Amino acid sequence: MFQEYNKLVRDRIPEIIHKAGNQCEVVTMSQDEYQQALRDKLIEEAKEAAGANSQDLVKELADLYEVIDAVMLTCGIEREAVLAEQSRRREERGGFEQRIKLLWTKSQ
């Protein structure tokens, strides 16, 4: 059965496909294609994490972290810079601990 993907996959996926006795075709993306594919992958993995049950959530969050790490690497962003910005934004805007749901606003 032929199935088309046209998406970024982990480095060992072709090897795993071949070991299972199946065939696949891959190409190496340009840097621009790769950076866009990583952004697409962020959305894909975030959706999977959002829909995961409690048993699969750790696995899905690990996949999301893997993509985040790759994005930071390709963009030259240090983890410490992201953590510092996270801390700054938490101080400025708060976190999510209070479980606040905004229902509406009204302009004056």
PDB file of N, CA and C in Angstrom:
ATOM      1  N   MET A   1       0.837  -1.171   0.000  1.00  0.00           N
ATOM      2  CA  MET A   1       0.000   0.000   0.000  1.00  0.00           C
ATOM      3  C   MET A   1       0.890   1.245   0.000  1.00  0.00           C
ATOM      4  N   PHE A   2       0.654   2.149  -0.904  1.00  0.00           N
ATOM      5  CA  PHE A   2       1.405   3.392  -1.039  1.00  0.00           C
ATOM      6  C   PHE A   2       0.749   4.462  -0.180  1.00  0.00           C
ATOM      7  N   GLN A   3       1.553   5.157   0.637  1.00  0.00           N
ATOM      8  CA  GLN A   3       1.029   6.251   1.446  1.00  0.00           C
ATOM      9  C   GLN A   3       1.994   7.425   1.338  1.00  0.00           C
ATOM     10  N   GLU A   4       1.462   8.591   1.021  1.00  0.00           N
ATOM     11  CA  GLU A   4       2.281   9.786   0.846  1.00  0.00           C
ATOM     12  C   GLU A   4       2.285  10.604   2.141  1.00  0.00           C
ATOM     13  N   TYR A   5       3.464  11.122   2.516  1.00  0.00           N
ATOM     14  CA  TYR A   5       3.607  11.905   3.741  1.00  0.00           C
ATOM     15  C   TYR A   5       4.067  13.336   3.484  1.00  0.00           C
ATOM     16  N   ASN A   6       5.169  13.507   2.772  1.00  0.00           N
ATOM     17  CA  ASN A   6       5.736  14.835   2.505  1.00  0.00           C
ATOM     18  C   ASN A   6       5.885  15.665   3.772  1.00  0.00           C
ATOM     19  N   LYS A   7       6.511  15.087   4.787  1.00  0.00           N
ATOM     20  CA  LYS A   7       6.707  15.808   6.036  1.00  0.00           C
ATOM     21  C   LYS A   7       8.034  15.419   6.669  1.00  0.00           C
ATOM     22  N   LEU A   8       8.501  16.277   7.545  1.00  0.00           N
ATOM     23  CA  LEU A   8       9.718  16.032   8.304  1.00  0.00           C
ATOM     24  C   LEU A   8       9.516  14.846   9.239  1.00  0.00           C
ATOM     25  N   VAL A   9      10.482  13.941   9.240  1.00  0.00           N
ATOM     26  CA  VAL A   9      10.453  12.802  10.161  1.00  0.00           C
ATOM     27  C   VAL A   9      11.786  12.714  10.884  1.00  0.00           C
ATOM     28  N   ARG A  10      11.795  11.983  11.969  1.00  0.00           N
ATOM     29  CA  ARG A  10      13.033  11.773  12.720  1.00  0.00           C
ATOM     30  C   ARG A  10      14.057  11.037  11.867  1.00  0.00           C
ATOM     31  N   ASP A  11      15.324  11.235  12.207  1.00  0.00           N
ATOM     32  CA  ASP A  11      16.439  10.732  11.403  1.00  0.00           C
ATOM     33  C   ASP A  11      16.438   9.226  11.175  1.00  0.00           C
ATOM     34  N   ARG A  12      15.970   8.455  12.118  1.00  0.00           N
ATOM     35  CA  ARG A  12      16.045   6.997  12.000  1.00  0.00           C
ATOM     36  C   ARG A  12      14.806   6.368  11.375  1.00  0.00           C
ATOM     37  N   ILE A  13      13.801   7.176  11.018  1.00  0.00           N
ATOM     38  CA  ILE A  13      12.565   6.620  10.468  1.00  0.00           C
ATOM     39  C   ILE A  13      12.803   5.827   9.181  1.00  0.00           C
ATOM     40  N   PRO A  14      13.612   6.313   8.224  1.00  0.00           N
ATOM     41  CA  PRO A  14      13.856   5.483   7.031  1.00  0.00           C
ATOM     42  C   PRO A  14      14.470   4.124   7.369  1.00  0.00           C
ATOM     43  N   GLU A  15      15.399   4.110   8.305  1.00  0.00           N
ATOM     44  CA  GLU A  15      16.023   2.854   8.744  1.00  0.00           C
ATOM     45  C   GLU A  15      14.970   1.912   9.339  1.00  0.00           C
ATOM     46  N   ILE A  16      14.099   2.445  10.150  1.00  0.00           N
ATOM     47  CA  ILE A  16      13.043   1.641  10.778  1.00  0.00           C
ATOM     48  C   ILE A  16      12.094   1.083   9.718  1.00  0.00           C
ATOM     49  N   ILE A  17      11.764   1.894   8.731  1.00  0.00           N
ATOM     50  CA  ILE A  17      10.890   1.448   7.636  1.00  0.00           C
ATOM     51  C   ILE A  17      11.538   0.300   6.880  1.00  0.00           C
ATOM     52  N   HIS A  18      12.826   0.444   6.556  1.00  0.00           N
ATOM     53  CA  HIS A  18      13.528  -0.608   5.822  1.00  0.00           C
ATOM     54  C   HIS A  18      13.665  -1.892   6.638  1.00  0.00           C
ATOM     55  N   LYS A  19      13.945  -1.764   7.930  1.00  0.00           N
ATOM     56  CA  LYS A  19      14.056  -2.945   8.800  1.00  0.00           C
ATOM     57  C   LYS A  19      12.741  -3.705   8.884  1.00  0.00           C
ATOM     58  N   ALA A  20      11.629  -2.995   8.694  1.00  0.00           N
ATOM     59  CA  ALA A  20      10.314  -3.637   8.719  1.00  0.00           C
ATOM     60  C   ALA A  20       9.982  -4.280   7.372  1.00  0.00           C
ATOM     61  N   GLY A  21      10.930  -4.198   6.417  1.00  0.00           N
ATOM     62  CA  GLY A  21      10.722  -4.814   5.111  1.00  0.00           C
ATOM     63  C   GLY A  21       9.956  -3.941   4.135  1.00  0.00           C
ATOM     64  N   ASN A  22       9.831  -2.669   4.429  1.00  0.00           N
ATOM     65  CA  ASN A  22       9.101  -1.756   3.562  1.00  0.00           C
ATOM     66  C   ASN A  22      10.067  -0.825   2.833  1.00  0.00           C
ATOM     67  N   GLN A  23       9.534  -0.100   1.877  1.00  0.00           N
ATOM     68  CA  GLN A  23      10.329   0.833   1.094  1.00  0.00           C
ATOM     69  C   GLN A  23       9.877   2.249   1.373  1.00  0.00           C
ATOM     70  N   CYS A  24      10.774   3.188   1.126  1.00  0.00           N
ATOM     71  CA  CYS A  24      10.423   4.598   1.249  1.00  0.00           C
ATOM     72  C   CYS A  24      11.368   5.419   0.398  1.00  0.00           C
ATOM     73  N   GLU A  25      10.994   6.622   0.122  1.00  0.00           N
ATOM     74  CA  GLU A  25      11.850   7.560  -0.595  1.00  0.00           C
ATOM     75  C   GLU A  25      11.958   8.812   0.256  1.00  0.00           C
ATOM     76  N   VAL A  26      13.175   9.328   0.383  1.00  0.00           N
ATOM     77  CA  VAL A  26      13.417  10.529   1.170  1.00  0.00           C
ATOM     78  C   VAL A  26      14.253  11.510   0.353  1.00  0.00           C
ATOM     79  N   VAL A  27      14.192  12.761   0.730  1.00  0.00           N
ATOM     80  CA  VAL A  27      15.064  13.793   0.184  1.00  0.00           C
ATOM     81  C   VAL A  27      15.577  14.626   1.348  1.00  0.00           C
ATOM     82  N   THR A  28      16.705  15.280   1.144  1.00  0.00           N
ATOM     83  CA  THR A  28      17.232  16.198   2.139  1.00  0.00           C
ATOM     84  C   THR A  28      16.758  17.601   1.788  1.00  0.00           C
ATOM     85  N   MET A  29      16.130  18.245   2.744  1.00  0.00           N
ATOM     86  CA  MET A  29      15.566  19.574   2.520  1.00  0.00           C
ATOM     87  C   MET A  29      16.653  20.640   2.549  1.00  0.00           C
ATOM     88  N   SER A  30      16.385  21.745   1.873  1.00  0.00           N
ATOM     89  CA  SER A  30      17.238  22.924   2.000  1.00  0.00           C
ATOM     90  C   SER A  30      17.057  23.483   3.403  1.00  0.00           C
ATOM     91  N   GLN A  31      17.916  24.403   3.784  1.00  0.00           N
ATOM     92  CA  GLN A  31      17.810  25.004   5.120  1.00  0.00           C
ATOM     93  C   GLN A  31      16.473  25.724   5.297  1.00  0.00           C
ATOM     94  N   ASP A  32      16.040  26.469   4.276  1.00  0.00           N
ATOM     95  CA  ASP A  32      14.755  27.171   4.367  1.00  0.00           C
ATOM     96  C   ASP A  32      13.586  26.195   4.474  1.00  0.00           C
ATOM     97  N   GLU A  33      13.616  25.133   3.661  1.00  0.00           N
ATOM     98  CA  GLU A  33      12.556  24.112   3.719  1.00  0.00           C
ATOM     99  C   GLU A  33      12.538  23.451   5.096  1.00  0.00           C
ATOM    100  N   TYR A  34      13.725  23.170   5.614  1.00  0.00           N
ATOM    101  CA  TYR A  34      13.850  22.524   6.918  1.00  0.00           C
ATOM    102  C   TYR A  34      13.277  23.395   8.029  1.00  0.00           C
ATOM    103  N   GLN A  35      13.605  24.672   8.007  1.00  0.00           N
ATOM    104  CA  GLN A  35      13.092  25.563   9.043  1.00  0.00           C
ATOM    105  C   GLN A  35      11.573  25.659   8.985  1.00  0.00           C
ATOM    106  N   GLN A  36      10.998  25.708   7.796  1.00  0.00           N
ATOM    107  CA  GLN A  36       9.538  25.731   7.679  1.00  0.00           C
ATOM    108  C   GLN A  36       8.939  24.401   8.124  1.00  0.00           C
ATOM    109  N   ALA A  37       9.598  23.293   7.753  1.00  0.00           N
ATOM    110  CA  ALA A  37       9.113  21.969   8.152  1.00  0.00           C
ATOM    111  C   ALA A  37       9.124  21.820   9.672  1.00  0.00           C
ATOM    112  N   LEU A  38      10.129  22.389  10.326  1.00  0.00           N
ATOM    113  CA  LEU A  38      10.167  22.347  11.788  1.00  0.00           C
ATOM    114  C   LEU A  38       9.004  23.120  12.393  1.00  0.00           C
ATOM    115  N   ARG A  39       8.672  24.253  11.813  1.00  0.00           N
ATOM    116  CA  ARG A  39       7.538  25.031  12.317  1.00  0.00           C
ATOM    117  C   ARG A  39       6.231  24.266  12.117  1.00  0.00           C
ATOM    118  N   ASP A  40       6.106  23.599  10.970  1.00  0.00           N
ATOM    119  CA  ASP A  40       4.935  22.758  10.727  1.00  0.00           C
ATOM    120  C   ASP A  40       4.885  21.612  11.734  1.00  0.00           C
ATOM    121  N   LYS A  41       6.053  21.051  12.029  1.00  0.00           N
ATOM    122  CA  LYS A  41       6.142  19.938  12.973  1.00  0.00           C
ATOM    123  C   LYS A  41       5.769  20.384  14.389  1.00  0.00           C
ATOM    124  N   LEU A  42       6.106  21.618  14.738  1.00  0.00           N
ATOM    125  CA  LEU A  42       5.696  22.155  16.046  1.00  0.00           C
ATOM    126  C   LEU A  42       4.181  22.088  16.199  1.00  0.00           C
ATOM    127  N   ILE A  43       3.482  22.509  15.156  1.00  0.00           N
ATOM    128  CA  ILE A  43       2.022  22.495  15.188  1.00  0.00           C
ATOM    129  C   ILE A  43       1.504  21.063  15.283  1.00  0.00           C
ATOM    130  N   GLU A  44       2.073  20.180  14.465  1.00  0.00           N
ATOM    131  CA  GLU A  44       1.657  18.773  14.473  1.00  0.00           C
ATOM    132  C   GLU A  44       1.836  18.158  15.859  1.00  0.00           C
ATOM    133  N   GLU A  45       3.013  18.350  16.434  1.00  0.00           N
ATOM    134  CA  GLU A  45       3.295  17.743  17.738  1.00  0.00           C
ATOM    135  C   GLU A  45       2.476  18.397  18.855  1.00  0.00           C
ATOM    136  N   ALA A  46       2.238  19.711  18.759  1.00  0.00           N
ATOM    137  CA  ALA A  46       1.410  20.375  19.766  1.00  0.00           C
ATOM    138  C   ALA A  46      -0.015  19.842  19.729  1.00  0.00           C
ATOM    139  N   LYS A  47      -0.540  19.602  18.527  1.00  0.00           N
ATOM    140  CA  LYS A  47      -1.892  19.040  18.406  1.00  0.00           C
ATOM    141  C   LYS A  47      -1.941  17.639  18.998  1.00  0.00           C
ATOM    142  N   GLU A  48      -0.894  16.846  18.746  1.00  0.00           N
ATOM    143  CA  GLU A  48      -0.863  15.494  19.305  1.00  0.00           C
ATOM    144  C   GLU A  48      -0.797  15.532  20.835  1.00  0.00           C
ATOM    145  N   ALA A  49      -0.006  16.462  21.371  1.00  0.00           N
ATOM    146  CA  ALA A  49       0.081  16.592  22.829  1.00  0.00           C
ATOM    147  C   ALA A  49      -1.256  17.048  23.396  1.00  0.00           C
ATOM    148  N   ALA A  50      -1.909  17.994  22.723  1.00  0.00           N
ATOM    149  CA  ALA A  50      -3.197  18.504  23.200  1.00  0.00           C
ATOM    150  C   ALA A  50      -4.261  17.422  23.219  1.00  0.00           C
ATOM    151  N   GLY A  51      -4.187  16.479  22.299  1.00  0.00           N
ATOM    152  CA  GLY A  51      -5.187  15.421  22.223  1.00  0.00           C
ATOM    153  C   GLY A  51      -4.814  14.139  22.940  1.00  0.00           C
ATOM    154  N   ALA A  52      -3.641  14.113  23.562  1.00  0.00           N
ATOM    155  CA  ALA A  52      -3.153  12.883  24.186  1.00  0.00           C
ATOM    156  C   ALA A  52      -3.888  12.586  25.489  1.00  0.00           C
ATOM    157  N   ASN A  53      -4.079  11.293  25.739  1.00  0.00           N
ATOM    158  CA  ASN A  53      -4.608  10.891  27.039  1.00  0.00           C
ATOM    159  C   ASN A  53      -3.483  10.959  28.065  1.00  0.00           C
ATOM    160  N   SER A  54      -3.809  10.788  29.319  1.00  0.00           N
ATOM    161  CA  SER A  54      -2.805  10.951  30.375  1.00  0.00           C
ATOM    162  C   SER A  54      -1.654   9.953  30.252  1.00  0.00           C
ATOM    163  N   GLN A  55      -1.902   8.785  29.687  1.00  0.00           N
ATOM    164  CA  GLN A  55      -0.840   7.792  29.532  1.00  0.00           C
ATOM    165  C   GLN A  55       0.155   8.186  28.436  1.00  0.00           C
ATOM    166  N   ASP A  56      -0.302   8.846  27.381  1.00  0.00           N
ATOM    167  CA  ASP A  56       0.555   9.199  26.258  1.00  0.00           C
ATOM    168  C   ASP A  56       1.110  10.612  26.335  1.00  0.00           C
ATOM    169  N   LEU A  57       0.689  11.398  27.302  1.00  0.00           N
ATOM    170  CA  LEU A  57       1.071  12.794  27.360  1.00  0.00           C
ATOM    171  C   LEU A  57       2.578  12.992  27.488  1.00  0.00           C
ATOM    172  N   VAL A  58       3.246  12.201  28.306  1.00  0.00           N
ATOM    173  CA  VAL A  58       4.695  12.341  28.471  1.00  0.00           C
ATOM    174  C   VAL A  58       5.405  12.099  27.144  1.00  0.00           C
ATOM    175  N   LYS A  59       4.999  11.069  26.418  1.00  0.00           N
ATOM    176  CA  LYS A  59       5.598  10.759  25.115  1.00  0.00           C
ATOM    177  C   LYS A  59       5.381  11.907  24.132  1.00  0.00           C
ATOM    178  N   GLU A  60       4.185  12.435  24.098  1.00  0.00           N
ATOM    179  CA  GLU A  60       3.881  13.527  23.166  1.00  0.00           C
ATOM    180  C   GLU A  60       4.613  14.809  23.538  1.00  0.00           C
ATOM    181  N   LEU A  61       4.728  15.087  24.822  1.00  0.00           N
ATOM    182  CA  LEU A  61       5.494  16.258  25.250  1.00  0.00           C
ATOM    183  C   LEU A  61       6.976  16.088  24.931  1.00  0.00           C
ATOM    184  N   ALA A  62       7.486  14.868  25.050  1.00  0.00           N
ATOM    185  CA  ALA A  62       8.881  14.599  24.682  1.00  0.00           C
ATOM    186  C   ALA A  62       9.098  14.861  23.196  1.00  0.00           C
ATOM    187  N   ASP A  63       8.145  14.460  22.359  1.00  0.00           N
ATOM    188  CA  ASP A  63       8.241  14.735  20.923  1.00  0.00           C
ATOM    189  C   ASP A  63       8.229  16.240  20.661  1.00  0.00           C
ATOM    190  N   LEU A  64       7.397  16.949  21.373  1.00  0.00           N
ATOM    191  CA  LEU A  64       7.318  18.402  21.222  1.00  0.00           C
ATOM    192  C   LEU A  64       8.634  19.057  21.631  1.00  0.00           C
ATOM    193  N   TYR A  65       9.203  18.612  22.739  1.00  0.00           N
ATOM    194  CA  TYR A  65      10.503  19.125  23.170  1.00  0.00           C
ATOM    195  C   TYR A  65      11.586  18.847  22.124  1.00  0.00           C
ATOM    196  N   GLU A  66      11.536  17.698  21.493  1.00  0.00           N
ATOM    197  CA  GLU A  66      12.530  17.355  20.468  1.00  0.00           C
ATOM    198  C   GLU A  66      12.475  18.356  19.319  1.00  0.00           C
ATOM    199  N   VAL A  67      11.268  18.711  18.901  1.00  0.00           N
ATOM    200  CA  VAL A  67      11.112  19.680  17.815  1.00  0.00           C
ATOM    201  C   VAL A  67      11.553  21.065  18.288  1.00  0.00           C
ATOM    202  N   ILE A  68      11.187  21.441  19.495  1.00  0.00           N
ATOM    203  CA  ILE A  68      11.607  22.741  20.031  1.00  0.00           C
ATOM    204  C   ILE A  68      13.124  22.825  20.066  1.00  0.00           C
ATOM    205  N   ASP A  69      13.781  21.769  20.517  1.00  0.00           N
ATOM    206  CA  ASP A  69      15.248  21.744  20.538  1.00  0.00           C
ATOM    207  C   ASP A  69      15.827  21.932  19.138  1.00  0.00           C
ATOM    208  N   ALA A  70      15.228  21.292  18.142  1.00  0.00           N
ATOM    209  CA  ALA A  70      15.708  21.414  16.770  1.00  0.00           C
ATOM    210  C   ALA A  70      15.502  22.831  16.237  1.00  0.00           C
ATOM    211  N   VAL A  71      14.370  23.431  16.549  1.00  0.00           N
ATOM    212  CA  VAL A  71      14.111  24.815  16.128  1.00  0.00           C
ATOM    213  C   VAL A  71      15.143  25.744  16.753  1.00  0.00           C
ATOM    214  N   MET A  72      15.386  25.589  18.032  1.00  0.00           N
ATOM    215  CA  MET A  72      16.359  26.448  18.707  1.00  0.00           C
ATOM    216  C   MET A  72      17.755  26.269  18.114  1.00  0.00           C
ATOM    217  N   LEU A  73      18.119  25.042  17.809  1.00  0.00           N
ATOM    218  CA  LEU A  73      19.431  24.774  17.225  1.00  0.00           C
ATOM    219  C   LEU A  73      19.569  25.440  15.863  1.00  0.00           C
ATOM    220  N   THR A  74      18.571  25.281  14.999  1.00  0.00           N
ATOM    221  CA  THR A  74      18.672  25.842  13.652  1.00  0.00           C
ATOM    222  C   THR A  74      18.600  27.367  13.651  1.00  0.00           C
ATOM    223  N   CYS A  75      17.990  27.936  14.670  1.00  0.00           N
ATOM    224  CA  CYS A  75      17.877  29.404  14.750  1.00  0.00           C
ATOM    225  C   CYS A  75      18.950  30.029  15.642  1.00  0.00           C
ATOM    226  N   GLY A  76      19.807  29.200  16.208  1.00  0.00           N
ATOM    227  CA  GLY A  76      20.877  29.712  17.054  1.00  0.00           C
ATOM    228  C   GLY A  76      20.376  30.301  18.370  1.00  0.00           C
ATOM    229  N   ILE A  77      19.320  29.723  18.907  1.00  0.00           N
ATOM    230  CA  ILE A  77      18.739  30.209  20.160  1.00  0.00           C
ATOM    231  C   ILE A  77      19.202  29.306  21.297  1.00  0.00           C
ATOM    232  N   GLU A  78      19.766  29.905  22.316  1.00  0.00           N
ATOM    233  CA  GLU A  78      20.232  29.155  23.484  1.00  0.00           C
ATOM    234  C   GLU A  78      19.061  28.865  24.419  1.00  0.00           C
ATOM    235  N   ARG A  79      19.075  27.696  25.014  1.00  0.00           N
ATOM    236  CA  ARG A  79      18.029  27.298  25.962  1.00  0.00           C
ATOM    237  C   ARG A  79      17.902  28.316  27.100  1.00  0.00           C
ATOM    238  N   GLU A  80      19.046  28.817  27.566  1.00  0.00           N
ATOM    239  CA  GLU A  80      19.036  29.781  28.659  1.00  0.00           C
ATOM    240  C   GLU A  80      18.280  31.048  28.276  1.00  0.00           C
ATOM    241  N   ALA A  81      18.381  31.463  27.006  1.00  0.00           N
ATOM    242  CA  ALA A  81      17.662  32.654  26.544  1.00  0.00           C
ATOM    243  C   ALA A  81      16.158  32.419  26.587  1.00  0.00           C
ATOM    244  N   VAL A  82      15.737  31.228  26.190  1.00  0.00           N
ATOM    245  CA  VAL A  82      14.308  30.899  26.215  1.00  0.00           C
ATOM    246  C   VAL A  82      13.814  30.843  27.662  1.00  0.00           C
ATOM    247  N   LEU A  83      14.572  30.211  28.528  1.00  0.00           N
ATOM    248  CA  LEU A  83      14.167  30.112  29.934  1.00  0.00           C
ATOM    249  C   LEU A  83      14.133  31.486  30.596  1.00  0.00           C
ATOM    250  N   ALA A  84      15.079  32.358  30.253  1.00  0.00           N
ATOM    251  CA  ALA A  84      15.085  33.712  30.801  1.00  0.00           C
ATOM    252  C   ALA A  84      13.852  34.485  30.325  1.00  0.00           C
ATOM    253  N   GLU A  85      13.508  34.330  29.041  1.00  0.00           N
ATOM    254  CA  GLU A  85      12.323  35.011  28.508  1.00  0.00           C
ATOM    255  C   GLU A  85      11.050  34.444  29.132  1.00  0.00           C
ATOM    256  N   GLN A  86      11.023  33.145  29.335  1.00  0.00           N
ATOM    257  CA  GLN A  86       9.875  32.526  30.002  1.00  0.00           C
ATOM    258  C   GLN A  86       9.701  33.115  31.400  1.00  0.00           C
ATOM    259  N   SER A  87      10.784  33.230  32.116  1.00  0.00           N
ATOM    260  CA  SER A  87      10.735  33.783  33.469  1.00  0.00           C
ATOM    261  C   SER A  87      10.282  35.243  33.447  1.00  0.00           C
ATOM    262  N   ARG A  88      10.806  36.031  32.510  1.00  0.00           N
ATOM    263  CA  ARG A  88      10.422  37.429  32.391  1.00  0.00           C
ATOM    264  C   ARG A  88       8.936  37.569  32.090  1.00  0.00           C
ATOM    265  N   ARG A  89       8.446  36.768  31.155  1.00  0.00           N
ATOM    266  CA  ARG A  89       7.027  36.836  30.780  1.00  0.00           C
ATOM    267  C   ARG A  89       6.128  36.355  31.918  1.00  0.00           C
ATOM    268  N   ARG A  90       6.575  35.363  32.657  1.00  0.00           N
ATOM    269  CA  ARG A  90       5.800  34.889  33.804  1.00  0.00           C
ATOM    270  C   ARG A  90       5.701  35.992  34.855  1.00  0.00           C
ATOM    271  N   GLU A  91       6.807  36.693  35.074  1.00  0.00           N
ATOM    272  CA  GLU A  91       6.814  37.796  36.032  1.00  0.00           C
ATOM    273  C   GLU A  91       5.898  38.921  35.560  1.00  0.00           C
ATOM    274  N   GLU A  92       5.940  39.215  34.277  1.00  0.00           N
ATOM    275  CA  GLU A  92       5.170  40.315  33.706  1.00  0.00           C
ATOM    276  C   GLU A  92       3.688  39.993  33.543  1.00  0.00           C
ATOM    277  N   ARG A  93       3.371  38.784  33.085  1.00  0.00           N
ATOM    278  CA  ARG A  93       1.994  38.438  32.714  1.00  0.00           C
ATOM    279  C   ARG A  93       1.383  37.325  33.564  1.00  0.00           C
ATOM    280  N   GLY A  94       2.224  36.679  34.362  1.00  0.00           N
ATOM    281  CA  GLY A  94       1.748  35.586  35.194  1.00  0.00           C
ATOM    282  C   GLY A  94       1.893  34.247  34.484  1.00  0.00           C
ATOM    283  N   GLY A  95       1.610  33.200  35.225  1.00  0.00           N
ATOM    284  CA  GLY A  95       1.633  31.843  34.680  1.00  0.00           C
ATOM    285  C   GLY A  95       0.208  31.376  34.435  1.00  0.00           C
ATOM    286  N   PHE A  96      -0.027  30.110  34.690  1.00  0.00           N
ATOM    287  CA  PHE A  96      -1.360  29.538  34.484  1.00  0.00           C
ATOM    288  C   PHE A  96      -1.865  28.812  35.726  1.00  0.00           C
ATOM    289  N   GLU A  97      -1.217  29.027  36.863  1.00  0.00           N
ATOM    290  CA  GLU A  97      -1.537  28.292  38.068  1.00  0.00           C
ATOM    291  C   GLU A  97      -2.947  28.565  38.593  1.00  0.00           C
ATOM    292  N   GLN A  98      -3.477  29.769  38.376  1.00  0.00           N
ATOM    293  CA  GLN A  98      -4.774  30.132  38.943  1.00  0.00           C
ATOM    294  C   GLN A  98      -5.955  29.665  38.096  1.00  0.00           C
ATOM    295  N   ARG A  99      -5.697  29.032  36.984  1.00  0.00           N
ATOM    296  CA  ARG A  99      -6.739  28.441  36.124  1.00  0.00           C
ATOM    297  C   ARG A  99      -7.784  29.465  35.679  1.00  0.00           C
ATOM    298  N   ILE A 100      -7.353  30.669  35.379  1.00  0.00           N
ATOM    299  CA  ILE A 100      -8.261  31.752  34.991  1.00  0.00           C
ATOM    300  C   ILE A 100      -8.730  31.557  33.547  1.00  0.00           C
ATOM    301  N   LYS A 101     -10.039  31.641  33.357  1.00  0.00           N
ATOM    302  CA  LYS A 101     -10.644  31.575  32.016  1.00  0.00           C
ATOM    303  C   LYS A 101     -11.272  32.929  31.724  1.00  0.00           C
ATOM    304  N   LEU A 102     -10.773  33.631  30.725  1.00  0.00           N
ATOM    305  CA  LEU A 102     -11.313  34.931  30.348  1.00  0.00           C
ATOM    306  C   LEU A 102     -12.596  34.727  29.555  1.00  0.00           C
ATOM    307  N   LEU A 103     -13.679  35.261  30.039  1.00  0.00           N
ATOM    308  CA  LEU A 103     -14.973  35.094  29.383  1.00  0.00           C
ATOM    309  C   LEU A 103     -15.271  36.200  28.393  1.00  0.00           C
ATOM    310  N   TRP A 104     -14.953  37.443  28.740  1.00  0.00           N
ATOM    311  CA  TRP A 104     -15.218  38.539  27.823  1.00  0.00           C
ATOM    312  C   TRP A 104     -14.480  39.782  28.288  1.00  0.00           C
ATOM    313  N   THR A 105     -14.352  40.744  27.394  1.00  0.00           N
ATOM    314  CA  THR A 105     -13.875  42.086  27.718  1.00  0.00           C
ATOM    315  C   THR A 105     -14.797  43.076  27.051  1.00  0.00           C
ATOM    316  N   LYS A 106     -14.739  44.331  27.523  1.00  0.00           N
ATOM    317  CA  LYS A 106     -15.552  45.379  26.921  1.00  0.00           C
ATOM    318  C   LYS A 106     -14.688  46.625  26.823  1.00  0.00           C
ATOM    319  N   SER A 107     -14.580  47.178  25.623  1.00  0.00           N
ATOM    320  CA  SER A 107     -13.831  48.405  25.430  1.00  0.00           C
ATOM    321  C   SER A 107     -14.660  49.589  25.859  1.00  0.00           C
ATOM    322  N   GLN A 108     -13.996  50.622  26.350  1.00  0.00           N
ATOM    323  CA  GLN A 108     -14.724  51.818  26.801  1.00  0.00           C
ATOM    324  C   GLN A 108     -14.673  52.919  25.787  1.00  0.00           C
TER     325      GLN A 108
END
